[in-house]
mmCIF file of C-alpha atoms and ligand atoms in Angstrom:
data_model
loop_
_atom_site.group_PDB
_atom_site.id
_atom_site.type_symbol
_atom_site.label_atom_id
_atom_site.label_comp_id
_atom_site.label_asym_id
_atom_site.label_seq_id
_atom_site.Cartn_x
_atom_site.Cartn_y
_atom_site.Cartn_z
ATOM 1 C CA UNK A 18 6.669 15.219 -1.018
ATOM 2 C CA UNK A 19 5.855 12.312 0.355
ATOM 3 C CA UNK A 20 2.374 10.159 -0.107
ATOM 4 C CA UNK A 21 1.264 7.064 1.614
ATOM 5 C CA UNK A 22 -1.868 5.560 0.219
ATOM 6 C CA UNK A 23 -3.752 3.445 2.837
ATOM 7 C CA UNK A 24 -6.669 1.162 2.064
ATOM 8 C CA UNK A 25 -8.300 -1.879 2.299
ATOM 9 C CA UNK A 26 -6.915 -4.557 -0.552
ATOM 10 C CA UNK A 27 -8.928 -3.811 -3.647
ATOM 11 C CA UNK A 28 -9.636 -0.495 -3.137
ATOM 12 C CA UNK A 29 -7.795 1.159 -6.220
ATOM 13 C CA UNK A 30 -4.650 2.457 -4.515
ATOM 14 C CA UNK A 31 -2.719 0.546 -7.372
ATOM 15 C CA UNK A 32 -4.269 2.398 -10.363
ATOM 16 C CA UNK A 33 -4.083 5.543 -8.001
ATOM 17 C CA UNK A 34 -0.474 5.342 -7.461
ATOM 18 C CA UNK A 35 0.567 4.994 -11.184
ATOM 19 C CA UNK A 36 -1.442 8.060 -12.173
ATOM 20 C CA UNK A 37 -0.378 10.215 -8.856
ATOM 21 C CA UNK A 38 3.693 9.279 -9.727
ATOM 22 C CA UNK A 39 2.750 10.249 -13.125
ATOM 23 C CA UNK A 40 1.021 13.698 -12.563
ATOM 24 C CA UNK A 41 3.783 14.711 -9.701
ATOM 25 C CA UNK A 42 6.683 12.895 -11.651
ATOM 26 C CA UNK A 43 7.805 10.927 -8.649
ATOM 27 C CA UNK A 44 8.426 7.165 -7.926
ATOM 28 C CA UNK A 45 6.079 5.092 -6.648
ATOM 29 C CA UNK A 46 6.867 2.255 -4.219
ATOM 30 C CA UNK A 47 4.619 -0.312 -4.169
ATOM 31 C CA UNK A 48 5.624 -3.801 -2.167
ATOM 32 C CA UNK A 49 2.649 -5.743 -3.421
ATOM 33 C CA UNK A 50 4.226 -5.299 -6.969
ATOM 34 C CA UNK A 51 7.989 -5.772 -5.697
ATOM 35 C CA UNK A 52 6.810 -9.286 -4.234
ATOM 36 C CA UNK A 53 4.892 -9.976 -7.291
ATOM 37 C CA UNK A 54 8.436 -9.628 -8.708
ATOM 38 C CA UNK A 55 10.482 -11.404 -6.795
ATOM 39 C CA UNK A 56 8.307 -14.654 -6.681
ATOM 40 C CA UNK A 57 8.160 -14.405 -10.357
ATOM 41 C CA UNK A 58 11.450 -14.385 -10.799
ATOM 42 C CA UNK A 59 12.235 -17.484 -8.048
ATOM 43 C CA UNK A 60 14.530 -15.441 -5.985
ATOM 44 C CA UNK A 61 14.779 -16.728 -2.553
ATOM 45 C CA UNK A 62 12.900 -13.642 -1.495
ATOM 46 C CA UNK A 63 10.250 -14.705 -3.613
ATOM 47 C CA UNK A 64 9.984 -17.861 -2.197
ATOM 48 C CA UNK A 65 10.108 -16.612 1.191
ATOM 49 C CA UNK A 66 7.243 -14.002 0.580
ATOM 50 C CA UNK A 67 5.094 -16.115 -1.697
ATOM 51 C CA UNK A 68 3.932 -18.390 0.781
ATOM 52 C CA UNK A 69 2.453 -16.009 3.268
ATOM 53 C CA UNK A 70 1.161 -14.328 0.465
ATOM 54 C CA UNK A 71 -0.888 -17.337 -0.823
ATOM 55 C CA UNK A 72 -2.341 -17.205 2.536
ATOM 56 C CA UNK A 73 -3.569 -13.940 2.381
ATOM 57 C CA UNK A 74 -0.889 -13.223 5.284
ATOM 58 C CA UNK A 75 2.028 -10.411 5.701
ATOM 59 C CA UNK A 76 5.007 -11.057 4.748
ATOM 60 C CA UNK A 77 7.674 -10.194 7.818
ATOM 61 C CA UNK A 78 8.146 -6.672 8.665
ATOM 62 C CA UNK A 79 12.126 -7.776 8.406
ATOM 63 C CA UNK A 80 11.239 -9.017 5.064
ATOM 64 C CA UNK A 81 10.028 -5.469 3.509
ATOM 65 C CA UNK A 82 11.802 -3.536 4.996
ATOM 66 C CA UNK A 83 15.114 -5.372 3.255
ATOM 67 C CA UNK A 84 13.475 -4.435 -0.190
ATOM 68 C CA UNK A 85 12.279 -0.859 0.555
ATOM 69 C CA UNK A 86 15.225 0.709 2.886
ATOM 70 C CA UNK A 87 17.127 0.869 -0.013
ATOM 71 C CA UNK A 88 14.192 2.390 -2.343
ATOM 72 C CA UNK A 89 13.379 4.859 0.315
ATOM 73 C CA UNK A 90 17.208 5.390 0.836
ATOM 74 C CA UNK A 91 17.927 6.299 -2.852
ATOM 75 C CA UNK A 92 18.687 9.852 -4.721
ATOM 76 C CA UNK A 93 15.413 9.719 -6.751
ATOM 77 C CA UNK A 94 13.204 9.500 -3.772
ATOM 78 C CA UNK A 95 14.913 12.347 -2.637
ATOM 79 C CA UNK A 96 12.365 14.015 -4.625
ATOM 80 C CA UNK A 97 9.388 12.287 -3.026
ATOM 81 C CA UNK A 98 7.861 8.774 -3.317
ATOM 82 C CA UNK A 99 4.563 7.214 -3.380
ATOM 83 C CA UNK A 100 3.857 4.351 -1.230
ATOM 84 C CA UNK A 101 1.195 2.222 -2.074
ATOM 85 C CA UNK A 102 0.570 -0.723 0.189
ATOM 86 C CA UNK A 103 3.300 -0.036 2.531
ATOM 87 C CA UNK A 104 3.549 0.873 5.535
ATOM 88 C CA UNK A 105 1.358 -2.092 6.409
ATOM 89 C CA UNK A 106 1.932 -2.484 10.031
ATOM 90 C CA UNK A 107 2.632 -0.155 12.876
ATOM 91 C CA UNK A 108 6.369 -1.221 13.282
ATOM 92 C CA UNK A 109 6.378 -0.650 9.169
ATOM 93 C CA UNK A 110 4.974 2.945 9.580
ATOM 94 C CA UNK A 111 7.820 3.731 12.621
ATOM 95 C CA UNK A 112 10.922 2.253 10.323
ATOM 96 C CA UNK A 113 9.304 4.890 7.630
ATOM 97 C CA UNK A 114 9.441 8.031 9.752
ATOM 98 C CA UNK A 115 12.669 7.237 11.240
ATOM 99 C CA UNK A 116 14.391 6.477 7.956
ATOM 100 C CA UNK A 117 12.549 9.734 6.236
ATOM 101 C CA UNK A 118 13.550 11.888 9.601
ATOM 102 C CA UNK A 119 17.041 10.485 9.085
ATOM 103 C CA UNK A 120 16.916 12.535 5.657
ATOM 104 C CA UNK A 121 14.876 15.665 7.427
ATOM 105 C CA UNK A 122 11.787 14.202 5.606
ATOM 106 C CA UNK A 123 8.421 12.940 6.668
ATOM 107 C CA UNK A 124 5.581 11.328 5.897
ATOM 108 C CA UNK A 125 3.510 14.481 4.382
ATOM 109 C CA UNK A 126 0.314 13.214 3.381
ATOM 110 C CA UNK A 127 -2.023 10.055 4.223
ATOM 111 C CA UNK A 128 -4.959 9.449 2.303
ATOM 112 C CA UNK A 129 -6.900 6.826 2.843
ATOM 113 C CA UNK A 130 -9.416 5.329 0.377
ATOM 114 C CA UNK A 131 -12.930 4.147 1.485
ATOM 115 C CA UNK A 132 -14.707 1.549 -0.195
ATOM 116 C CA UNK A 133 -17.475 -0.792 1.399
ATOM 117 C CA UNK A 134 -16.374 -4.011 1.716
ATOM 118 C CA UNK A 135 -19.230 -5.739 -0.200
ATOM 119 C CA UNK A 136 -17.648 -3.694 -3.447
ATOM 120 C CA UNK A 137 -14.030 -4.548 -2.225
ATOM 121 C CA UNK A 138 -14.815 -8.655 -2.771
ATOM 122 C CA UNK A 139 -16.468 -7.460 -5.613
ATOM 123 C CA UNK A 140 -13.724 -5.930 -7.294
ATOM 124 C CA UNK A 141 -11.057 -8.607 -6.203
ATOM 125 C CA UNK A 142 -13.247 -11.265 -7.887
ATOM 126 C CA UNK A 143 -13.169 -9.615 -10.810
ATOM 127 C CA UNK A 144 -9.937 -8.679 -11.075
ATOM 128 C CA UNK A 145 -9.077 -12.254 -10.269
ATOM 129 C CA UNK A 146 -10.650 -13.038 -13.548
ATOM 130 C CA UNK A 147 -8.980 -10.554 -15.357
ATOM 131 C CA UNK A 148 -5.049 -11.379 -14.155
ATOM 132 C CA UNK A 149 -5.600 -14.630 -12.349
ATOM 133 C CA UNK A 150 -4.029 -13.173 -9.451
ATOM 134 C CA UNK A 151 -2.904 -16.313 -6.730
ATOM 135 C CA UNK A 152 -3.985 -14.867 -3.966
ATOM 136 C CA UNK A 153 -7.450 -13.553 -5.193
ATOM 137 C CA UNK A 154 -9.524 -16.319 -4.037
ATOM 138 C CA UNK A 155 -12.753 -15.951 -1.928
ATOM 139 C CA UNK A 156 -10.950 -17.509 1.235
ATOM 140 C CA UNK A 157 -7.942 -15.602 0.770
ATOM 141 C CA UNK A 158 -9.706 -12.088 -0.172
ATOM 142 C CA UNK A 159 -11.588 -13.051 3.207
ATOM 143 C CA UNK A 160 -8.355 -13.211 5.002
ATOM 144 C CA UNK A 161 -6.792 -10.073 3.284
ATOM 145 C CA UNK A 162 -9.433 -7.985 4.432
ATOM 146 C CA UNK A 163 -9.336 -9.495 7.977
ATOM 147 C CA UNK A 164 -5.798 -8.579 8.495
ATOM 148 C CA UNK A 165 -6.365 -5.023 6.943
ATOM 149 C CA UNK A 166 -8.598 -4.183 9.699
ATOM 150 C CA UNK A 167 -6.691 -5.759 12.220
ATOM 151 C CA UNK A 168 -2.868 -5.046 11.245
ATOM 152 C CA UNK A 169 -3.262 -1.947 8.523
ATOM 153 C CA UNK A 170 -6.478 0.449 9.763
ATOM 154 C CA UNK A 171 -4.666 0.801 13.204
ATOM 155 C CA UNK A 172 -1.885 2.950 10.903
ATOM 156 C CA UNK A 173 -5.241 6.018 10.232
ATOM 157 C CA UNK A 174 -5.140 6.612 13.911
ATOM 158 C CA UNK A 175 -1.283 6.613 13.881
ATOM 159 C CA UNK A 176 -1.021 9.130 11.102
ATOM 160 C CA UNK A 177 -3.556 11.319 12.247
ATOM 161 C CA UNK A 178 -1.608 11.603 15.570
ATOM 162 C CA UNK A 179 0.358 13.395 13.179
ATOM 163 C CA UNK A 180 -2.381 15.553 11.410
ATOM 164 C CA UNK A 181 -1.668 14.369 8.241
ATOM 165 C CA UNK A 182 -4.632 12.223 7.120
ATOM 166 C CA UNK A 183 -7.324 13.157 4.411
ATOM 167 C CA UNK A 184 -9.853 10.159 3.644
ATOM 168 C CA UNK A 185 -11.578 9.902 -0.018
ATOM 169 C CA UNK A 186 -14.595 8.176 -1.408
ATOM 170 C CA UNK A 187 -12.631 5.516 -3.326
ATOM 171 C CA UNK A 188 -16.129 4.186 -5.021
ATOM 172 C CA UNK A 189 -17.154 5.785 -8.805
ATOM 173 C CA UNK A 190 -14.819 6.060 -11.947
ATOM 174 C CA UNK A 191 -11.035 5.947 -11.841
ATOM 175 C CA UNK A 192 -11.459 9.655 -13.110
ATOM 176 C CA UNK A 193 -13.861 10.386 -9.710
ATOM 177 C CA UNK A 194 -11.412 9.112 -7.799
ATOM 178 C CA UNK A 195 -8.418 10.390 -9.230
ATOM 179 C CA UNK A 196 -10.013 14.154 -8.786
ATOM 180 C CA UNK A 197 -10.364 13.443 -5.012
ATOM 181 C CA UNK A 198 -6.882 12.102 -4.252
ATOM 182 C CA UNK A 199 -5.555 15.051 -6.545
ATOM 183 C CA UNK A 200 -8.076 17.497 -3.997
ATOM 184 C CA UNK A 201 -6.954 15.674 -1.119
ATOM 185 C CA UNK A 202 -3.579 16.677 -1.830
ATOM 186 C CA UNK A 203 -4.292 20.400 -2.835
ATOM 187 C CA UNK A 204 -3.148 22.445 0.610
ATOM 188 C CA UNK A 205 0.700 20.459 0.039
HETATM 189 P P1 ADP B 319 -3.565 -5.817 -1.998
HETATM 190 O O1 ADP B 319 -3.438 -4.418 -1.483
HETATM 191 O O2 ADP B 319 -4.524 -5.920 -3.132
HETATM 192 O O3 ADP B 319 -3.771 -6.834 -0.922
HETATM 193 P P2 ADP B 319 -0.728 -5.946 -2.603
HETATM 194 O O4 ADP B 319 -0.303 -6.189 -3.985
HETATM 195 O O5 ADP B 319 -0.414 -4.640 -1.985
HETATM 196 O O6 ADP B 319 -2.246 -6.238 -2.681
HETATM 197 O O7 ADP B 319 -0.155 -7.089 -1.637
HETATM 198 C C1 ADP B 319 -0.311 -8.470 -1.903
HETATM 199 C C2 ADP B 319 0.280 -9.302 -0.759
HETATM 200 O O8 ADP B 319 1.681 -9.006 -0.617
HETATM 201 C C3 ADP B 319 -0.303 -9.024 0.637
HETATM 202 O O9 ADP B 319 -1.464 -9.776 0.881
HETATM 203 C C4 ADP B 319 0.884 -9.434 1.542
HETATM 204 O O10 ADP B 319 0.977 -10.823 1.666
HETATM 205 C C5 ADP B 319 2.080 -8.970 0.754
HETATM 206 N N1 ADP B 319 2.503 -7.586 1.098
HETATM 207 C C6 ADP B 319 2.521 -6.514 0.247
HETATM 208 N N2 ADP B 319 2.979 -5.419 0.874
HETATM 209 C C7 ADP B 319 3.265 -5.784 2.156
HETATM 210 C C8 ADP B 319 3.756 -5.117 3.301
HETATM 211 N N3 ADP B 319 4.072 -3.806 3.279
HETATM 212 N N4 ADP B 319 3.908 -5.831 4.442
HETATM 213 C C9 ADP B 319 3.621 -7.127 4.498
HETATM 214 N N5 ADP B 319 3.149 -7.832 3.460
HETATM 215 C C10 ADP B 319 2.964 -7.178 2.290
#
């Protein structure tokens, strides 16, 4: 089975993720964290990636797809994955099906999380406070959002070309939202 969470930065598909991979024993691939990674460690990837990230920019389609054809590729997604912040683009969300369709697999489920974006900044600000996050910064929170809507949203209308979207409220406890992805997912 295969999940794609879709939202807005900030809205929760992180803390979603970990407990969805849990419940359904699965992997979870999430790029934001794989970049984190990479810069952390120095590796010319990391490099690469961390300066658009600063900027509240993609990184190149070329560049994630290097780190996640191999994740998507492996025996223990076989099972099923999560992805959590990826696809990000259009040409992200076409290298996904055709890899998956290479395997006879698909994308099976969307589900996108709603949360205004007054609570969004919110939540980033905070959470900027908590883990000191680089890229958290008003200006670059402002630019993270803009190229959501304007790279990212465009992928809801893709996906539910395919009849495979369900949108939640993403707003309330980690527990209220974690009952609404797991009823989201509840006719797979
Ligand atoms: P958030 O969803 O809170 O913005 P992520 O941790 O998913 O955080 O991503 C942080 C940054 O990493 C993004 O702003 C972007 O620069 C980069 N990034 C992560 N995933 C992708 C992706 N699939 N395509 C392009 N850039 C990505």
């Amino acid at each position: 089975m295969n999940i794609v969470l879709l939202g807005a930065p900030g809205a929760g598909k992180g803390t979603q993720g970990d407990i969805l991979a849990g419940k359904l024993g699965v992997s979870k691939i999430a790029t934001g964290d794989l970049l984190r990674a990479a810069v952390k460690e120095g590796t010319p990837l990391g490099k690469q990636a961390q300066e658009y990230m600063n900027k509240g920019e993609l990184v190149p389609d070329d560049v994630i797809l290097g780190i996640v054809e191999e994740k998507l590729a492996s025996r223990d997604a076989a099972k099923g994955v999560i992805m959590d912040g990826f696809p990000r683009t259009i040409a992200q969300a076409e290298a996904v099906d055709d890899l998956l369709s290479a395997r006879g697999s698909r994308v099976d489920k969307v589900v996108t999380f709603d949360v205004p974006d007054g609570e969004l900044v919110i939540r980033m600000l905070g959470r900027a406070q908590v883990d000191g996050r680089s890229d958290d910064t008003p200006d670059t929170i402002r630019k993270r959002l803009e190229v959501y809507r304007s790279e990212t949203a465009p992928l809801i209308s893709y996906y539910k070309r395919q009849s495979v979207v369900t949108s939640i409220d993403a707003t309330g406890t980690i527990d209220d939202v974690a009952g609404r992805v797991e009823s989201a997912l509840a006719d797979l």
